[in-house]
Structure formats: structure tokens, C-alpha cells
Amino acid sequence: MSRDPGTPRLLRRLNDRAALELLLGDGPLTRAELGERTGLSKVTAGQLLARLEERGLVQVAGERAGGRGPHAALYAVVPSSAYVAGLEVLPDSLKVGVADITGRTVIEITLDPADGRDPVKAVHAAVRRACDAADIDLSRLRAFVIGSRGVVDPGSGDVRWSYDLPSWHVGVLASLRQTLGASVTIENDVNLVALAEHRYGAAVGHDDFVVIWAGVGQGMGVMLGGRLHRGSTGGAGEIGWLPVPGEPLPTDVAEPQSGSYQRLVGHAALRGLADAHGVTGNTVPDLLRGGDDGFLDAVAARIAVGAAAVSVVLDPGLIVLSGDVGRAGGARLAAKVQEAVARLCPTPPTVVTTRVAGNPVLRGALVAALEQAREQVFSDTV
């Protein structure tokens, strides 16, 4: 029987990938520790490390004392072997983060887009500005993920529509890839928040959950079986349009604030609710932080309408409240939403508040970019 000449190469690539993932998650490790965790012999583990060191992916990062013999070298992934960029695009700002291949954020900046009508020019300028500030050559970036409001077509990757970012339309992605390379990806901002919660936040260890983003606009990120669920056209999670009792149905979907659930839990609605309860504050987050139990109970009852509808359809088990409403309400509001949902549906979920530190959209963008970059870098070691 003839031997498949590709098999040894494939095995080396798989072993390299497993070793690099272990070094990222549990490193630094000695050659013996790496061999033990991968099931490779010391000789094979040594050859693997030598190959990765030669490729500039692994380096000696110290020593570990042991027994009477010489100290064992500790190996770690070289942080500067690749970089990624994540961006959050808002109507009045561009937020850019750059991370090394280990996931460490090396810089994060916020810029005012000089020309919001030209998204390609604005993004390119922002990424270059961040790279210059971090002293990283633009060519070292292996992946770019951009978080945008609106619906992103899961097939083409284009923004199908975005109410408050009208210049982000079909064709922008192709132009961005011409300027910055083929690794540019656009993703819905709340989907990126779901990725951040899954990696760093309240949904660690949960492969079925939803993030309800409550704020100026309402959105939802859905993760099922450990994968984002975007829907056939990218419209999954547009919860602001959910029909709810007592609120009028929209007559024109071109009006972004006309969705029934948006009318129920949007900022204008919560301000009116605060007035009715005698709660004062300059902003909606202020109202939630300073509100009494009666006001928070009323807010929770409204949020629970959407949470219950999601639960009887998807049964996610876990709902994470995010956005400025979720953050300001905190654990107190989450507990009240959980109680309210339990009265509305037979499959009540656990409801918690976000645990992602910093900018959740940007952190999710970097999570997605790192997955892409590691797939490229770690799969091309042989």
C-alpha cells in the first residue's frame, strides 16, 4: 500500500497548532510539559519547538528550576509575531484597538472621523493612526474586524442597511479590502458583544445564551451551540421590532424608533416611566442608578416582555443584559428581570448583567480578529 505523502506534513501542522494553543492558554511551558499535554515524545516536542522557534512564533521566556539537574527552558508564543485590529464605528466616532497574537491589547484610541461620508478613508486613517501610535507597521496586522450598527449580510459580509450610518452600504467591504487587505470583516456590533461575553464575561462556559443590548437602540446577540446565529439575511436579533402588547405596530420600518419593543424600552419610554415614578436624573443610566424599587420593577417588567419572547422561542438558558441600561441597572435590575420573566414563560432563563470590562464591542471585535489571525498564522507553520 502506498503511503500518503501529505500525512506527516498534516500531522506536524496539527501538532504545531495544538502546541501553540496550549502555549497561549497555559504557557509558558517546558518542553517536557508540552510533550506531556500533547502526548508527544520529548524528542518530537523538541523538534516541534525548534521548528516554531525558527519560524519566529515561539521563544524562550525564562527557566523553571527542577531537581538536581539543569533548569528547564520555558517556551511562550512570541507576542509580536502578529497583530490584529478591532474597530467600533459610531456616527460621531471611530474606536480602534490593536492587540498582539496573545490577545494583549497594545493600544486603544478614539478618533473623530474627519470625513464620515467616506468610511474607507476614515477607517484606513484610524487604523494607521493607531499603528503609528503603537509603533507597529500596518503590514503586521493579520486581521481587521469592524463592529457596525445595522444588519450585516452573512453571505456577502456587506452592511445591508444601517439607519444612523448611511454611508456604510453594499460595496464598502470590497473597498476596505482593496485598501487594507482581504482579512477585513464587518460584523454587527451586538454580535461582537456576544463574542466578548462568551470569551471574557458573563457567558464564559455557556454555549447557548443571548445578549440583550438595551439602550438608545435595542439589539440582541444570539449564540447557539457555541456559534453566533445571524439568521438567513443577518437580521437575527433586531429585537427592537418585536411586536408587544399595548404598543402600536410600526407603519414604516424606515423609522428606526417605531418598533413596538423600542417604544416600550427605549430611552424616551424609560424617561417617561421615571417621570411617572418621580425619579430624576440627567441621563437614563443616572435614572437607573438612582431609581427606587418601584421604578426598577417597572423597567424590569418591560424588559422582561422581550426576554420572555426570546426564551419561549430559543430557550437560551442564560440572558446577559448589556448596553447602557444593562450596565447601569446592574445585578439589581438583572434579578428583577429574572423574576419578571419567570412569571411570563414556562422556561425562565437565568438573567445576569454584563461582566465585560471596557468597550464590549471593541473587545468582541478583537476576539473575532484573533480567531482569524491565529487560524492563518498557526495553520502555516510547516
Short mmCIF file of N, CA and C in Angstrom, two decimals, residues 76-142:
data_model
loop_
_atom_site.label_atom_id
_atom_site.label_comp_id
_atom_site.label_asym_id
_atom_site.label_seq_id
_atom_site.Cartn_x
_atom_site.Cartn_y
_atom_site.Cartn_z
N ALA A 76 7.21 30.24 25.20
CA ALA A 76 5.97 31.01 25.08
C ALA A 76 5.81 31.51 23.65
N VAL A 77 4.59 31.83 23.28
CA VAL A 77 4.32 32.40 21.96
C VAL A 77 4.91 33.80 21.91
N VAL A 78 5.54 34.14 20.80
CA VAL A 78 6.11 35.48 20.62
C VAL A 78 4.96 36.47 20.39
N PRO A 79 4.72 37.40 21.30
CA PRO A 79 3.58 38.31 21.16
C PRO A 79 3.58 39.10 19.86
N SER A 80 4.77 39.50 19.40
CA SER A 80 4.87 40.36 18.22
C SER A 80 4.87 39.60 16.91
N SER A 81 4.60 38.29 16.95
CA SER A 81 4.60 37.51 15.71
C SER A 81 3.45 37.92 14.79
N ALA A 82 2.40 38.52 15.34
CA ALA A 82 1.29 39.03 14.52
C ALA A 82 0.44 39.96 15.37
N TYR A 83 -0.26 40.84 14.70
CA TYR A 83 -1.17 41.77 15.37
C TYR A 83 -2.52 41.77 14.66
N VAL A 84 -3.55 42.23 15.40
CA VAL A 84 -4.88 42.35 14.81
C VAL A 84 -5.47 43.70 15.23
N ALA A 85 -6.49 44.13 14.49
CA ALA A 85 -7.17 45.38 14.81
C ALA A 85 -8.66 45.14 14.94
N GLY A 86 -9.28 45.79 15.91
CA GLY A 86 -10.73 45.79 16.07
C GLY A 86 -11.21 47.22 16.06
N LEU A 87 -12.38 47.45 15.47
CA LEU A 87 -12.92 48.81 15.39
C LEU A 87 -14.40 48.81 15.75
N GLU A 88 -14.83 49.88 16.42
CA GLU A 88 -16.25 50.13 16.59
C GLU A 88 -16.58 51.43 15.87
N VAL A 89 -17.53 51.36 14.94
CA VAL A 89 -17.91 52.52 14.15
C VAL A 89 -19.20 53.10 14.70
N LEU A 90 -19.16 54.35 15.10
CA LEU A 90 -20.33 55.07 15.58
C LEU A 90 -20.52 56.31 14.71
N PRO A 91 -21.71 56.92 14.75
CA PRO A 91 -21.93 58.10 13.89
C PRO A 91 -20.94 59.23 14.13
N ASP A 92 -20.47 59.38 15.38
CA ASP A 92 -19.59 60.52 15.69
C ASP A 92 -18.19 60.12 16.14
N SER A 93 -17.85 58.83 16.04
CA SER A 93 -16.51 58.43 16.49
C SER A 93 -16.11 57.09 15.88
N LEU A 94 -14.81 56.88 15.86
CA LEU A 94 -14.22 55.59 15.48
C LEU A 94 -13.32 55.15 16.63
N LYS A 95 -13.60 53.99 17.18
CA LYS A 95 -12.79 53.46 18.28
C LYS A 95 -11.97 52.30 17.74
N VAL A 96 -10.68 52.36 17.94
CA VAL A 96 -9.76 51.38 17.37
C VAL A 96 -8.94 50.74 18.48
N GLY A 97 -8.83 49.43 18.43
CA GLY A 97 -7.95 48.71 19.34
C GLY A 97 -7.03 47.81 18.54
N VAL A 98 -5.79 47.69 18.97
CA VAL A 98 -4.83 46.78 18.34
C VAL A 98 -4.33 45.84 19.41
N ALA A 99 -4.31 44.53 19.10
CA ALA A 99 -3.84 43.52 20.04
C ALA A 99 -2.77 42.66 19.38
N ASP A 100 -1.85 42.11 20.21
CA ASP A 100 -0.88 41.17 19.66
C ASP A 100 -1.51 39.78 19.61
N ILE A 101 -0.79 38.81 19.08
CA ILE A 101 -1.35 37.49 18.83
C ILE A 101 -1.75 36.77 20.12
N THR A 102 -1.21 37.20 21.26
CA THR A 102 -1.58 36.58 22.54
C THR A 102 -2.90 37.13 23.07
N GLY A 103 -3.41 38.19 22.45
CA GLY A 103 -4.66 38.80 22.90
C GLY A 103 -4.47 40.03 23.76
N ARG A 104 -3.25 40.41 24.04
CA ARG A 104 -2.99 41.60 24.85
C ARG A 104 -3.22 42.86 24.01
N THR A 105 -4.08 43.74 24.50
CA THR A 105 -4.33 45.00 23.80
C THR A 105 -3.14 45.92 23.99
N VAL A 106 -2.55 46.37 22.88
CA VAL A 106 -1.36 47.22 22.96
C VAL A 106 -1.72 48.70 22.84
N ILE A 107 -2.86 49.00 22.23
CA ILE A 107 -3.30 50.40 22.16
C ILE A 107 -4.79 50.45 21.88
N GLU A 108 -5.42 51.47 22.39
CA GLU A 108 -6.84 51.71 22.15
C GLU A 108 -7.05 53.21 22.06
N ILE A 109 -7.61 53.68 20.95
CA ILE A 109 -7.79 55.11 20.77
C ILE A 109 -9.19 55.39 20.23
N THR A 110 -9.66 56.61 20.45
CA THR A 110 -10.95 57.06 19.92
C THR A 110 -10.70 58.29 19.07
N LEU A 111 -11.23 58.27 17.86
CA LEU A 111 -10.99 59.36 16.91
C LEU A 111 -12.32 59.91 16.40
N ASP A 112 -12.29 61.16 16.03
CA ASP A 112 -13.42 61.78 15.35
C ASP A 112 -13.20 61.60 13.85
N PRO A 113 -14.06 60.82 13.17
CA PRO A 113 -13.83 60.62 11.74
C PRO A 113 -13.87 61.94 11.00
N ALA A 114 -12.77 62.28 10.35
CA ALA A 114 -12.66 63.58 9.68
C ALA A 114 -13.69 63.71 8.57
N ASP A 115 -13.97 62.60 7.91
CA ASP A 115 -14.93 62.63 6.81
C ASP A 115 -15.83 61.40 6.93
N GLY A 116 -16.92 61.57 7.68
CA GLY A 116 -17.82 60.45 7.91
C GLY A 116 -18.50 59.95 6.66
N ARG A 117 -18.46 60.72 5.58
CA ARG A 117 -19.11 60.29 4.34
C ARG A 117 -18.26 59.29 3.57
N ASP A 118 -17.00 59.16 3.95
CA ASP A 118 -16.11 58.22 3.28
C ASP A 118 -15.59 57.22 4.30
N PRO A 119 -16.34 56.13 4.54
CA PRO A 119 -15.93 55.18 5.59
C PRO A 119 -14.59 54.53 5.33
N VAL A 120 -14.25 54.27 4.06
CA VAL A 120 -12.98 53.62 3.74
C VAL A 120 -11.81 54.51 4.15
N LYS A 121 -11.91 55.77 3.78
CA LYS A 121 -10.85 56.72 4.13
C LYS A 121 -10.74 56.89 5.65
N ALA A 122 -11.90 56.95 6.33
CA ALA A 122 -11.91 57.15 7.77
C ALA A 122 -11.31 55.95 8.50
N VAL A 123 -11.68 54.74 8.09
CA VAL A 123 -11.16 53.53 8.74
C VAL A 123 -9.66 53.40 8.51
N HIS A 124 -9.23 53.61 7.28
CA HIS A 124 -7.80 53.50 6.96
C HIS A 124 -6.99 54.49 7.78
N ALA A 125 -7.47 55.71 7.88
CA ALA A 125 -6.76 56.73 8.65
C ALA A 125 -6.71 56.36 10.13
N ALA A 126 -7.81 55.82 10.65
CA ALA A 126 -7.87 55.48 12.07
C ALA A 126 -6.93 54.32 12.39
N VAL A 127 -6.92 53.29 11.54
CA VAL A 127 -6.05 52.15 11.77
C VAL A 127 -4.59 52.56 11.67
N ARG A 128 -4.27 53.38 10.68
CA ARG A 128 -2.88 53.85 10.54
C ARG A 128 -2.48 54.68 11.76
N ARG A 129 -3.38 55.51 12.23
CA ARG A 129 -3.07 56.34 13.41
C ARG A 129 -2.77 55.46 14.63
N ALA A 130 -3.58 54.41 14.82
CA ALA A 130 -3.36 53.51 15.95
C ALA A 130 -2.04 52.77 15.82
N CYS A 131 -1.74 52.29 14.62
CA CYS A 131 -0.49 51.57 14.40
C CYS A 131 0.72 52.48 14.61
N ASP A 132 0.63 53.71 14.12
CA ASP A 132 1.73 54.65 14.30
C ASP A 132 1.97 54.93 15.79
N ALA A 133 0.86 55.10 16.53
CA ALA A 133 0.99 55.38 17.96
C ALA A 133 1.60 54.21 18.72
N ALA A 134 1.33 52.98 18.24
CA ALA A 134 1.87 51.78 18.90
C ALA A 134 3.20 51.35 18.29
N ASP A 135 3.69 52.08 17.30
CA ASP A 135 4.95 51.75 16.61
C ASP A 135 4.88 50.36 15.98
N ILE A 136 3.77 50.09 15.30
CA ILE A 136 3.57 48.81 14.61
C ILE A 136 3.34 49.11 13.14
N ASP A 137 4.08 48.44 12.28
CA ASP A 137 3.88 48.64 10.85
C ASP A 137 2.52 48.07 10.43
N LEU A 138 1.82 48.79 9.59
CA LEU A 138 0.48 48.37 9.17
C LEU A 138 0.49 46.97 8.56
N SER A 139 1.60 46.59 7.93
CA SER A 139 1.69 45.29 7.28
C SER A 139 1.71 44.14 8.28
N ARG A 140 1.94 44.44 9.58
CA ARG A 140 1.97 43.39 10.60
C ARG A 140 0.58 42.96 11.03
N LEU A 141 -0.44 43.72 10.64
CA LEU A 141 -1.82 43.37 11.02
C LEU A 141 -2.31 42.22 10.14
N ARG A 142 -2.77 41.15 10.77
CA ARG A 142 -3.21 39.97 10.04
C ARG A 142 -4.73 39.89 9.90
#
